[in-house]
């Protein structure tokens, strides 16, 4: 290609490249470096003063694009575009520049651009003798095709308008697997009532559940003809929006030719028409009346319009339908794609589509070797869309799910298990999107299968730069998350049974929670029938959350949102290892009760202290009156009282009081002084230890099950070790008792203290005392 002679075009491309580079720069400049002080005026903002330079304006645009960097630091600010992306953006700038030419030059240039782009696309996608309509809105091309079909079938529509449609209503057939909102959009654009739409069901008995039922469609067409309606247009799918299934386009084409119906095809699988090998179902789309394609996402080109290829011989009708235009500026919509196709070339175009199909095949082959992963589009080997989900096997068919009591499950239990799998698949999708962002996975909900994960590299690989290594990493992450999913699914039913069997706990069935389960503690003042807020319950659950997170276990705990009557709940997260559900539930209810008791004690503290102060004031008043009666009236006189106290001092007893916060009563301090006086001979009762505390091995985290099977020897050794410790404690206790008896008998006549001392020392050293074997032969030498 020859170089552009006009220096203005070269300067435009250079400026655009520099502008994009500045906009992609993440560093912002300060106002001191970048802008001048604005003169105050009536118009606020950057219009003040004599204007700004290009750098300042681009900096302002960058700030508006990026916004506040602190709000979403992890979100990508701008799409990563390469040289081909710059070429597509340059097309919009060149289009505005070309529109300034004189009419004759503009007409010749736009005609050349439109004809070249149309010819190239028809050759690439095997669509012979077709025309092209370029549009920004993806559904706009189908709306114009519907208008063209109406003008073709209703000859008097231009004159009579809706009266013609009223006498013989048109019918537009859509698949049940079509894009949501497509039918409503067509009716709004064409001014047609909703009864003009006919939704064709997909195969339910035989074949794919996402392919149009051709036999049922033929029945619908015959019924509409008998009712006096006109079958107008059929929208088929070459790759449904959900799972990428392709309808039987060849059979549908024969049916449309039989009844004179316009056949329009859309879908992501149309991109495979550019490859050397194309499946027969997709290849039949090249014979349809029209098709809509989106080459922008397929090639990773920003701001590239969608294309609708169609076949029609009457230019007047296409002009009335809006598919063609006499305005040169409308023809310039093809300029970005015209430049991008020349930059990529045929090899680059085909290579990108081929790379996306290879990525999907690579993932599909890898997922077939992974357990508990079900692929939904196995019959569509040529489809560049892979849809899969974590799947629970049938009852009793898989050892992983034997812990879940699934035999003889009721319909409600089956629905609950499906909701559980849906929640786990949503969790898996979110995890994979965070771990492998270049994979471009999306989470979607299907009516029959439930929540699934979709990998569509044709729509994401060129933009995200997905490679084969990313697919391998995606599979590795799926395999690493499977133990967590299986373990959590095992523990759900066991956790539910333990909660339902525990008093004070209520199991909350939340199908959207992917963890082990949701539980709610029912405190004493809990009113289940009330929809008002429960501050006491929220306080207890907040304290429970804090206590459980301090245990440093592998489980995560959260506080759920308030909805309906469930004012406050505790959400137990995913389990990565075997968890003792009984211990977990026991810990939750015990901790909640402890928090509730402490909360009640603190709440009643003010009232208890107030009553105690009043009682103490009464006691002080009584004590003052008793003291006055004991001392007498004379001792209250200042001079006389001093003389009496000097000759006869008063021996007053000190009567103290102590306030028991637990009992909320005043008690005398006399027992305390008695115990203090006899402190040497008083032994306080032993503090009871928690008998229910589970014995854990060193390094074992909370809620983990004990080792079984091959670890029986370690369990035996640990138990014997505990028994040895108990024996040592009993022996040390007996030793202390012997020492205490020896010290108590010392100083009394006839007490053999040296003998006991030697026995004690010998016992501590572990040497058998001679007295054990010969108690009567002991002499004075042995006591030295």
XYZ file of C-alpha atoms in Angstrom:
784
model
C 0.000 0.000 0.000
C 1.394 3.388 -0.955
C 2.106 5.956 1.682
C -0.374 8.737 2.244
C 0.791 11.847 0.476
C -1.302 14.290 2.449
C 0.702 15.324 5.533
C -2.514 16.239 7.310
C -3.590 12.583 7.504
C -0.213 11.509 8.810
C -0.324 14.260 11.422
C -3.835 13.157 12.400
C -2.711 9.591 12.985
C 0.273 10.807 15.007
C -1.869 13.067 17.154
C -4.407 10.331 17.770
C -1.686 7.933 18.860
C -0.219 10.468 21.250
C -3.667 11.345 22.615
C -4.499 7.706 23.321
C -1.137 7.271 25.023
C -1.813 10.250 27.267
C -5.281 8.979 28.138
C -3.900 5.562 29.049
C -1.281 7.106 31.332
C -2.297 6.515 34.973
C -0.234 9.328 36.459
C -2.125 12.564 36.994
C -0.516 15.929 37.116
C -1.087 18.532 39.752
C -2.783 21.813 39.055
C 0.472 23.725 39.619
C 2.184 21.786 36.802
C -0.747 21.551 34.500
C -3.239 24.403 34.623
C -3.335 28.097 35.026
C -5.433 29.961 37.527
C -8.881 30.587 36.116
C -10.361 34.033 36.107
C -13.691 34.176 37.880
C -16.634 34.872 35.629
C -20.252 34.146 35.045
C -19.590 30.726 33.408
C -18.035 28.238 35.839
C -15.604 25.508 34.887
C -12.884 25.341 32.203
C -14.582 27.851 29.863
C -13.207 30.716 31.914
C -10.273 32.662 30.552
C -8.859 32.442 27.049
C -9.103 28.667 26.680
C -6.765 25.764 27.388
C -4.231 23.820 25.407
C -4.648 20.247 24.131
C -2.688 18.666 26.988
C -4.912 20.272 29.601
C -8.078 19.195 27.807
C -6.848 15.609 27.483
C -5.928 15.631 31.159
C -9.473 16.717 31.980
C -10.857 13.882 29.841
C -8.557 11.425 31.602
C -9.814 12.536 35.006
C -13.406 12.126 33.867
C -12.677 8.667 32.461
C -10.803 7.286 35.435
C -12.779 9.041 38.139
C -11.751 8.559 41.754
C -8.951 6.016 41.879
C -9.757 5.132 45.503
C -13.257 3.878 44.721
C -12.391 0.769 42.679
C -8.632 0.239 42.723
C -8.874 -3.273 41.253
C -11.180 -2.529 38.297
C -9.543 -1.993 34.900
C -9.869 1.608 33.824
C -9.645 1.215 30.067
C -9.634 -1.646 27.597
C -6.176 -2.794 26.622
C -6.019 -1.991 22.898
C -3.150 -2.668 20.565
C -2.082 -1.262 17.249
C -5.147 -2.683 15.499
C -7.329 -0.951 18.083
C -5.662 2.364 17.303
C -6.402 1.751 13.648
C -10.103 1.253 14.403
C -10.206 4.429 16.481
C -8.439 6.279 13.724
C -11.327 5.372 11.406
C -13.729 7.531 13.419
C -11.377 10.513 13.253
C -10.823 10.011 9.552
C -14.564 9.741 9.002
C -15.079 13.175 10.512
C -12.203 14.549 8.414
C -13.442 12.971 5.197
C -16.916 14.427 5.709
C -15.434 17.882 5.076
C -14.573 17.050 1.455
C -16.660 18.288 -1.444
C -19.696 16.218 -2.375
C -18.287 14.534 -5.495
C -15.066 13.390 -3.839
C -16.985 12.369 -0.738
C -19.419 10.288 -2.802
C -16.669 8.441 -4.653
C -14.673 7.765 -1.487
C -17.611 6.516 0.584
C -18.831 4.300 -2.253
C -15.378 2.747 -2.548
C -15.122 2.141 1.196
C -18.591 0.596 1.440
C -18.198 -1.620 -1.620
C -14.755 -2.889 -0.554
C -15.869 -3.735 2.983
C -19.017 -5.476 1.769
C -17.109 -7.546 -0.779
C -14.458 -8.581 1.756
C -17.013 -9.649 4.365
C -19.087 -11.612 1.869
C -15.991 -13.464 0.647
C -14.712 -14.170 4.171
C -18.052 -15.519 5.439
C -19.028 -17.327 2.208
C -22.084 -15.153 1.629
C -22.298 -14.712 -2.131
C -23.871 -11.650 -3.778
C -24.842 -10.049 -0.509
C -25.242 -6.493 0.675
C -24.095 -5.083 4.013
C -25.650 -2.750 6.531
C -23.422 -1.350 9.272
C -25.054 -0.323 12.545
C -24.008 0.540 16.084
C -26.853 -1.234 17.903
C -26.543 -4.983 17.433
C -30.325 -5.512 17.155
C -30.854 -2.612 14.771
C -30.003 -4.682 11.706
C -32.727 -7.246 12.495
C -35.287 -4.463 12.947
C -34.425 -3.087 9.490
C -34.639 -6.608 8.020
C -38.128 -7.010 9.531
C -39.174 -3.714 7.953
C -37.787 -4.908 4.615
C -39.754 -8.177 4.923
C -42.957 -6.231 5.659
C -42.483 -4.023 2.590
C -41.749 -7.098 0.467
C -44.819 -9.105 1.566
C -47.285 -6.192 1.883
C -47.299 -4.337 -1.430
C -49.728 -1.650 -0.243
C -47.969 -1.017 3.060
C -46.462 2.276 1.838
C -49.932 3.603 1.009
C -52.278 1.998 3.547
C -49.894 1.509 6.463
C -51.192 -0.326 9.518
C -54.572 -1.029 7.884
C -52.897 -3.668 5.753
C -51.322 -5.236 8.820
C -54.639 -5.176 10.672
C -56.431 -7.177 8.019
C -53.672 -9.804 7.889
C -51.462 -9.781 10.952
C -47.758 -10.624 10.409
C -46.103 -13.261 12.584
C -42.459 -13.207 13.633
C -41.130 -16.536 14.947
C -38.466 -16.518 17.645
C -36.774 -19.407 19.376
C -37.326 -19.919 23.094
C -33.528 -19.790 23.431
C -33.273 -16.372 21.755
C -31.736 -13.389 23.475
C -33.923 -11.931 26.237
C -35.823 -8.837 25.147
C -35.306 -9.357 21.424
C -39.008 -9.774 20.622
C -40.029 -6.760 22.681
C -37.397 -4.646 20.911
C -38.700 -5.652 17.486
C -42.293 -4.830 18.379
C -41.292 -1.434 19.761
C -39.247 -0.577 16.667
C -41.868 -1.760 14.176
C -44.961 -0.592 16.040
C -46.402 -4.104 16.162
C -48.486 -5.601 18.992
C -46.992 -8.393 21.069
C -49.398 -11.049 19.679
C -47.442 -10.752 16.424
C -44.612 -12.610 18.171
C -44.642 -16.400 18.262
C -42.158 -18.153 20.531
C -41.119 -21.560 19.207
C -40.239 -24.092 21.933
C -37.028 -26.057 21.851
C -36.739 -29.833 21.713
C -37.916 -31.403 24.939
C -38.167 -35.118 24.077
C -35.378 -35.665 21.541
C -32.296 -33.721 20.602
C -30.837 -30.688 22.318
C -32.902 -28.691 24.778
C -31.618 -25.466 23.186
C -32.418 -26.205 19.536
C -35.625 -25.119 17.885
C -38.275 -27.813 17.451
C -38.735 -27.897 13.671
C -41.828 -30.126 13.726
C -43.582 -27.919 16.245
C -42.622 -24.833 14.217
C -44.291 -26.288 11.134
C -47.428 -26.942 13.139
C -47.445 -23.321 14.355
C -47.039 -22.031 10.801
C -49.998 -24.088 9.566
C -52.172 -22.894 12.447
C -51.340 -19.241 11.732
C -52.168 -19.647 8.045
C -55.533 -21.181 8.930
C -56.294 -18.213 11.218
C -55.646 -15.755 8.409
C -52.247 -14.578 9.566
C -49.112 -14.078 7.473
C -45.903 -15.910 8.570
C -43.352 -13.180 7.974
C -39.926 -13.890 9.431
C -38.040 -16.568 11.389
C -35.024 -15.797 13.581
C -32.707 -18.818 13.882
C -29.606 -19.212 16.025
C -26.136 -20.219 14.931
C -24.928 -20.344 18.503
C -27.502 -19.383 21.107
C -26.740 -16.544 23.456
C -26.691 -18.900 26.441
C -24.907 -22.137 25.524
C -23.897 -21.714 21.870
C -26.207 -24.313 20.307
C -26.945 -24.121 16.588
C -30.415 -24.774 15.197
C -31.024 -27.116 12.285
C -30.630 -24.297 9.826
C -30.763 -26.525 6.740
C -34.153 -27.941 7.727
C -35.393 -24.480 8.719
C -34.327 -23.089 5.337
C -36.408 -25.707 3.530
C -39.404 -24.904 5.707
C -39.060 -21.154 5.070
C -38.832 -21.644 1.317
C -41.960 -23.778 1.432
C -44.049 -21.114 3.190
C -42.320 -17.981 1.878
C -40.818 -16.913 5.217
C -37.730 -14.721 5.542
C -34.932 -16.553 7.379
C -32.572 -14.502 9.516
C -29.640 -16.099 11.389
C -27.547 -14.667 14.212
C -25.089 -16.061 16.725
C -21.461 -16.335 17.660
C -20.905 -19.536 15.656
C -21.192 -17.553 12.419
C -17.554 -16.600 12.962
C -16.507 -20.168 12.093
C -17.645 -19.560 8.501
C -14.253 -17.912 7.989
C -12.389 -21.133 8.851
C -11.401 -23.873 6.450
C -13.550 -26.518 8.133
C -17.123 -25.575 8.984
C -19.834 -27.846 10.378
C -22.798 -28.562 8.121
C -25.289 -26.854 10.452
C -23.354 -23.581 10.437
C -22.502 -23.825 6.746
C -26.204 -23.841 5.937
C -26.414 -20.308 7.336
C -24.586 -19.059 4.249
C -27.777 -19.777 2.258
C -30.093 -17.774 4.532
C -31.770 -14.486 3.593
C -29.815 -12.390 6.122
C -27.389 -12.729 9.029
C -26.050 -10.406 11.725
C -22.408 -10.597 12.876
C -20.292 -8.726 15.426
C -16.679 -8.686 14.160
C -15.613 -6.137 16.784
C -15.544 -8.522 19.785
C -14.329 -11.402 17.615
C -11.243 -9.443 16.566
C -10.789 -7.334 19.679
C -11.504 -4.085 17.831
C -13.088 -1.235 19.807
C -15.802 0.983 18.340
C -16.335 -1.251 15.282
C -19.957 -1.512 14.113
C -21.966 -4.683 13.730
C -22.734 -5.959 10.239
C -25.939 -7.358 8.767
C -25.500 -9.172 5.453
C -28.655 -9.649 3.365
C -29.812 -10.536 -0.118
C -32.398 -8.427 -1.938
C -32.744 -7.259 -5.518
C -34.966 -4.192 -5.115
C -32.885 -1.136 -4.099
C -36.016 0.946 -3.633
C -37.330 -1.322 -0.878
C -33.965 -1.449 0.852
C -33.873 2.328 0.780
C -37.376 2.552 2.291
C -36.486 -0.032 4.942
C -33.417 1.987 5.945
C -30.814 -0.606 4.943
C -29.284 1.761 2.398
C -28.868 5.509 2.482
C -28.033 8.280 0.085
C -26.123 10.183 2.746
C -22.364 9.731 2.385
C -21.872 10.121 6.119
C -23.959 6.970 6.736
C -21.647 5.023 4.447
C -18.651 6.144 6.497
C -19.724 3.778 9.315
C -17.765 1.077 7.482
C -14.509 3.080 7.609
C -13.180 1.698 10.980
C -13.779 -1.871 9.811
C -12.314 -1.078 6.377
C -9.075 0.118 7.988
C -8.934 -2.781 10.481
C -9.416 -5.458 7.831
C -6.569 -4.024 5.797
C -4.357 -3.884 8.869
C -5.054 -7.500 9.911
C -5.260 -9.053 6.471
C -7.043 -12.320 5.767
C -4.487 -14.389 7.662
C -4.728 -12.235 10.766
C -8.518 -12.283 10.621
C -8.732 -16.067 10.341
C -5.990 -16.606 12.920
C -7.873 -14.767 15.625
C -11.045 -16.784 15.105
C -9.075 -20.006 14.888
C -7.244 -19.182 18.121
C -10.544 -18.664 19.953
C -11.918 -21.999 18.707
C -8.729 -23.777 19.784
C -9.040 -22.319 23.272
C -12.584 -23.631 23.628
C -11.596 -27.082 22.369
C -8.634 -27.128 24.751
C -10.826 -26.333 27.733
C -13.489 -28.827 26.680
C -10.976 -31.669 26.356
C -9.416 -30.838 29.713
C -12.743 -30.639 31.542
C -13.744 -34.087 30.302
C -10.983 -35.515 32.517
C -12.115 -33.627 35.645
C -14.515 -35.353 38.011
C -17.789 -33.752 39.089
C -17.729 -31.293 36.137
C -20.506 -31.631 33.565
C -20.198 -30.111 30.090
C -23.543 -29.070 28.593
C -22.559 -28.666 24.917
C -20.783 -31.947 24.277
C -22.741 -32.592 21.058
C -21.562 -29.282 19.570
C -17.897 -30.063 18.913
C -17.484 -27.135 16.532
C -19.039 -24.588 18.889
C -16.591 -22.039 20.316
C -18.687 -21.855 23.523
C -18.069 -24.164 26.496
C -20.713 -24.304 29.234
C -20.048 -26.405 32.341
C -21.044 -26.697 35.974
C -20.156 -28.491 39.170
C -22.618 -31.381 39.196
C -23.932 -33.629 41.944
C -24.094 -37.208 40.784
C -27.170 -39.402 41.099
C -27.930 -40.920 44.541
C -25.506 -43.663 45.463
C -23.458 -43.402 42.254
C -20.532 -41.483 43.663
C -18.657 -42.099 46.920
C -18.075 -38.407 47.453
C -21.748 -37.791 48.105
C -22.437 -40.838 50.300
C -22.339 -38.651 53.375
C -25.473 -36.902 52.119
C -28.588 -39.024 52.816
C -30.033 -38.777 49.320
C -31.991 -42.069 48.851
C -35.770 -41.641 48.693
C -35.430 -37.875 48.487
C -38.628 -35.848 48.373
C -39.207 -33.266 45.600
C -38.526 -30.483 48.084
C -35.243 -32.120 49.049
C -34.303 -32.482 45.372
C -35.042 -28.798 44.824
C -32.988 -27.907 47.866
C -30.041 -29.926 46.578
C -30.298 -28.183 43.211
C -30.313 -24.781 44.892
C -27.266 -25.876 46.888
C -25.414 -26.828 43.701
C -26.434 -23.522 42.093
C -25.003 -21.578 45.022
C -21.774 -23.590 44.846
C -21.482 -22.945 41.105
C -21.954 -19.216 41.660
C -19.199 -19.312 44.262
C -16.956 -21.282 41.903
C -17.546 -18.778 39.114
C -16.661 -15.808 41.311
C -13.509 -17.540 42.512
C -12.377 -18.391 38.979
C -13.009 -14.851 37.732
C -10.772 -13.504 40.493
C -8.027 -16.114 40.108
C -7.954 -16.180 36.282
C -9.247 -12.807 35.035
C -7.938 -13.488 31.524
C -10.293 -16.455 31.220
C -13.341 -14.260 30.702
C -15.749 -16.641 32.444
C -19.346 -15.562 33.001
C -21.939 -16.993 35.397
C -25.431 -17.526 34.007
C -28.689 -19.189 35.075
C -30.370 -21.694 32.764
C -33.944 -22.814 33.257
C -33.294 -26.553 32.984
C -29.699 -26.955 34.127
C -29.474 -24.222 36.776
C -26.436 -22.023 37.396
C -23.611 -22.671 34.912
C -20.276 -21.199 33.883
C -19.714 -20.096 30.288
C -16.417 -19.779 28.440
C -16.847 -17.909 25.141
C -13.377 -16.965 23.852
C -14.714 -15.508 20.609
C -16.289 -12.693 22.603
C -13.507 -12.221 25.177
C -10.177 -13.757 24.091
C -9.138 -10.998 21.683
C -9.938 -8.278 24.211
C -8.475 -9.995 27.292
C -5.546 -11.610 25.484
C -6.450 -15.150 26.560
C -3.773 -17.764 25.857
C -3.512 -21.526 26.189
C -1.671 -21.108 29.497
C -4.671 -19.263 30.884
C -6.909 -22.200 29.985
C -4.554 -24.602 31.767
C -4.522 -22.343 34.800
C -8.305 -22.244 34.711
C -8.505 -26.037 34.789
C -5.956 -26.205 37.619
C -7.991 -23.739 39.676
C -11.144 -25.775 39.083
C -9.410 -28.918 40.321
C -8.119 -27.092 43.398
C -11.618 -25.883 44.305
C -13.336 -29.248 43.861
C -12.357 -30.639 47.319
C -13.873 -27.567 48.952
C -17.098 -27.941 46.957
C -17.403 -31.671 47.665
C -16.619 -31.299 51.365
C -19.111 -28.473 51.770
C -21.819 -30.435 49.988
C -21.191 -33.396 52.293
C -21.476 -31.352 55.467
C -24.648 -29.452 54.566
C -27.139 -32.165 55.487
C -25.175 -33.225 58.574
C -24.985 -29.624 59.764
C -28.722 -29.185 59.235
C -29.533 -32.290 61.267
C -27.269 -31.224 64.123
C -28.815 -27.750 64.230
C -32.386 -29.074 64.186
C -31.531 -31.465 67.033
C -30.016 -28.702 69.187
C -32.264 -26.618 71.417
C -31.894 -22.886 71.022
C -30.785 -22.964 67.370
C -32.898 -22.491 64.250
C -31.754 -23.678 60.829
C -32.345 -21.079 58.093
C -32.720 -22.427 54.564
C -30.974 -19.855 52.367
C -30.490 -21.309 48.857
C -28.234 -18.442 47.771
C -25.587 -19.096 50.442
C -22.720 -21.304 49.182
C -21.388 -22.287 52.623
C -22.226 -25.113 55.011
C -25.413 -23.467 56.200
C -27.137 -20.633 58.000
C -28.120 -20.782 61.669
C -29.912 -18.451 64.021
C -29.708 -18.397 67.811
C -33.059 -17.973 69.517
C -32.608 -15.990 72.710
C -35.097 -15.783 75.580
C -36.823 -12.598 74.374
C -36.933 -13.616 70.706
C -40.268 -12.887 69.047
C -40.474 -14.947 65.850
C -43.809 -13.516 64.737
C -42.614 -9.908 64.896
C -41.080 -8.294 61.841
C -39.489 -5.524 63.859
C -35.771 -5.276 64.372
C -34.210 -7.372 67.104
C -31.393 -5.368 68.723
C -30.732 -8.006 71.366
C -30.435 -10.776 68.769
C -28.182 -8.661 66.560
C -25.932 -7.928 69.532
C -25.703 -11.613 70.428
C -24.896 -12.636 66.846
C -22.300 -9.871 66.515
C -20.558 -11.103 69.652
C -20.870 -14.686 68.432
C -19.239 -13.746 65.132
C -16.332 -12.123 66.949
C -15.809 -15.100 69.264
C -15.892 -17.652 66.441
C -13.455 -15.715 64.277
C -11.022 -15.583 67.202
C -10.785 -19.395 67.204
C -8.536 -19.279 64.098
C -10.289 -22.178 62.379
C -10.444 -22.838 58.651
C -14.115 -21.864 58.563
C -15.338 -18.351 57.832
C -18.326 -16.827 59.582
C -20.441 -13.867 58.474
C -23.538 -11.999 59.577
C -26.279 -12.176 56.969
C -28.653 -9.420 55.890
C -31.943 -8.744 57.625
C -34.937 -10.012 55.701
C -38.437 -11.114 56.615
C -38.590 -12.551 60.115
C -34.921 -13.514 60.190
C -33.619 -10.436 61.894
C -30.125 -11.787 62.416
C -28.365 -14.978 61.337
C -24.905 -16.553 61.368
C -23.616 -17.697 57.977
C -21.067 -20.555 58.086
C -18.745 -20.511 55.075
C -17.090 -23.138 52.903
C -15.251 -26.098 54.452
C -11.876 -27.082 53.031
C -11.450 -30.149 55.247
C -13.465 -32.675 57.224
C -15.306 -30.712 59.922
C -16.966 -32.117 63.018
C -20.465 -30.712 62.609
C -21.496 -31.756 66.118
C -18.616 -29.871 67.718
C -19.279 -26.867 65.498
C -22.950 -26.674 66.481
C -22.130 -27.270 70.165
C -19.565 -24.478 70.112
C -22.019 -22.088 68.434
C -24.837 -22.675 70.928
C -22.525 -22.658 73.972
C -20.849 -19.417 72.903
C -24.187 -17.789 72.130
C -25.588 -18.729 75.534
C -22.516 -17.390 77.271
C -22.811 -14.110 75.379
C -26.514 -13.904 76.197
C -25.872 -14.462 79.929
C -23.103 -11.881 79.991
C -25.315 -9.478 78.077
C -28.119 -9.930 80.558
C -25.736 -9.429 83.462
C -24.468 -6.183 82.016
C -27.950 -4.970 81.147
C -29.224 -5.662 84.680
C -26.111 -4.246 86.311
C -27.524 -0.721 86.578
C -30.699 -1.857 88.277
C -28.843 -4.207 90.608
C -26.312 -1.569 91.608
C -29.069 0.982 92.177
C -30.950 -1.351 94.485
C -27.731 -2.278 96.240
C -26.899 1.372 96.894
C -30.332 1.952 98.358
C -29.983 -1.109 100.569
C -26.499 -0.031 101.629
C -27.810 3.396 102.603
C -30.477 1.755 104.771
C -27.860 -0.503 106.375
C -25.601 2.455 107.076
C -28.488 4.286 108.677
C -29.254 1.281 110.901
C -25.616 0.871 111.826
C -25.419 4.543 112.795
C -28.481 4.214 115.004
C -27.163 1.055 116.673
C -23.828 2.737 117.330
C -25.646 5.689 118.907
C -27.562 3.346 121.209
C -24.412 1.473 122.238
C -22.368 4.585 123.049
C -25.154 6.438 124.792
C -26.236 10.061 124.709
C -23.492 11.297 127.063
C -20.733 10.251 124.739
C -22.178 12.472 122.015
C -21.493 15.630 124.088
C -18.081 16.963 122.970
C -16.374 17.512 126.358
C -18.157 14.817 128.338
C -17.782 12.295 125.550
C -14.016 12.825 125.420
C -13.661 12.297 129.182
C -15.814 9.162 129.106
C -13.918 7.775 126.158
C -10.631 8.423 127.993
C -11.717 6.665 131.192
C -13.774 3.925 129.466
C -12.973 3.397 125.787
C -15.717 1.876 123.647
C -14.917 -1.534 122.208
C -16.980 -1.240 118.969
C -17.146 -4.156 116.560
C -16.379 -3.424 112.884
C -19.356 -4.572 110.822
C -18.453 -4.600 107.153
C -20.636 -5.233 104.090
C -19.843 -6.680 100.680
C -22.012 -6.357 97.562
C -22.527 -9.546 95.523
C -23.146 -8.512 91.877
C -24.300 -11.971 90.846
C -26.886 -12.308 93.601
C -27.608 -8.583 93.803
C -27.549 -8.512 97.611
C -25.522 -7.156 100.520
C -23.634 -9.693 102.610
C -21.656 -9.468 105.788
C -17.862 -9.461 105.649
C -17.581 -11.502 108.869
C -16.986 -14.830 107.038
C -14.188 -13.175 105.072
C -12.374 -12.032 108.210
C -12.887 -15.474 109.769
C -11.391 -17.173 106.718
C -8.538 -14.653 106.683
C -7.758 -15.400 110.333
C -7.768 -19.114 109.638
C -6.187 -18.792 106.216
C -3.323 -21.161 107.032
C -5.685 -24.053 107.651
C -8.339 -23.362 105.005
C -8.195 -24.975 101.570
C -10.286 -23.361 98.845
C -12.467 -25.697 96.778
C -10.893 -26.730 93.487
C -11.955 -24.871 90.387
C -14.011 -27.144 88.127
C -12.474 -27.686 84.739
C -14.410 -27.956 81.499
C -15.090 -31.660 81.194
C -16.710 -31.197 77.795
C -13.672 -29.572 76.204
C -12.460 -31.712 73.336
C -8.910 -33.025 73.582
C -6.985 -31.840 70.513
C -3.699 -33.047 69.175
C -0.815 -30.585 68.856
C -1.427 -28.339 65.837
C -5.032 -29.452 65.319
C -7.386 -26.568 64.542
C -10.891 -26.203 65.972
C -13.815 -28.172 64.496
C -11.507 -30.739 62.850
C -12.389 -34.409 63.196
C -9.953 -36.719 64.963
C -7.665 -38.876 62.865
C -8.999 -42.321 62.023
C -7.828 -45.620 60.551
C -4.095 -45.544 60.065
C -3.650 -43.019 62.848
C -4.958 -45.393 65.560
C -1.451 -45.791 66.947
C -0.997 -42.061 67.370
C -4.394 -41.821 69.061
C -3.450 -44.619 71.478
C -0.145 -43.010 72.251
C -1.797 -39.662 72.890
C -4.356 -41.254 75.216
C -1.677 -43.137 77.112
C 0.277 -39.916 77.393
C -2.743 -38.201 78.940
C -3.191 -41.085 81.371
C 0.482 -40.810 82.409
C -0.003 -37.118 83.071
C -3.018 -37.881 85.260
C -1.025 -40.443 87.224
C 1.793 -37.973 87.808
C -0.724 -35.405 89.036
C -2.215 -37.940 91.493
C 1.210 -38.936 92.726
C 2.287 -35.334 93.145
C -0.927 -34.669 95.075
C -0.178 -37.591 97.392
C 3.361 -36.329 97.847
C 2.105 -32.925 98.892
C -0.210 -34.580 101.421
C 2.669 -36.557 102.927
C 4.810 -33.437 103.162
C 1.948 -31.543 104.811
C 1.510 -34.321 107.409
C 5.235 -34.328 108.108
C 5.302 -30.595 108.717
C 2.220 -30.766 110.946
C 3.719 -33.452 113.210
C 7.073 -31.708 113.582
C 7.707 -30.422 117.123
C 5.522 -33.000 118.862
C 7.176 -35.479 121.230
C 7.777 -38.860 119.732
C 7.297 -37.745 116.119
C 9.765 -39.516 113.780
C 10.302 -36.548 111.506
C 13.730 -37.573 110.132
C 12.310 -40.862 109.081
C 9.469 -39.234 107.103
C 11.915 -36.808 105.545
C 14.135 -39.548 104.277
C 11.137 -41.450 102.937
C 9.939 -38.391 101.088
C 13.342 -37.728 99.554
C 13.658 -41.305 98.501
C 10.196 -41.233 96.915
C 11.050 -38.064 95.012
C 14.282 -39.579 93.679
C 12.420 -42.666 92.538
C 14.613 -45.083 94.625
C 12.760 -47.874 96.463
C 13.058 -47.417 100.199
C 14.497 -50.326 102.215
C 11.519 -50.038 104.503
C 9.246 -51.314 101.738
C 10.939 -54.758 101.880
C 12.167 -54.926 105.520
C 10.057 -52.668 107.653
C 11.183 -54.229 110.982
C 14.985 -54.394 110.395
C 15.520 -50.676 110.011
C 18.325 -49.404 112.330
C 19.637 -46.035 113.408
C 22.228 -46.034 110.627
C 19.594 -45.917 107.948
C 18.136 -42.738 109.429
C 21.289 -40.715 109.175
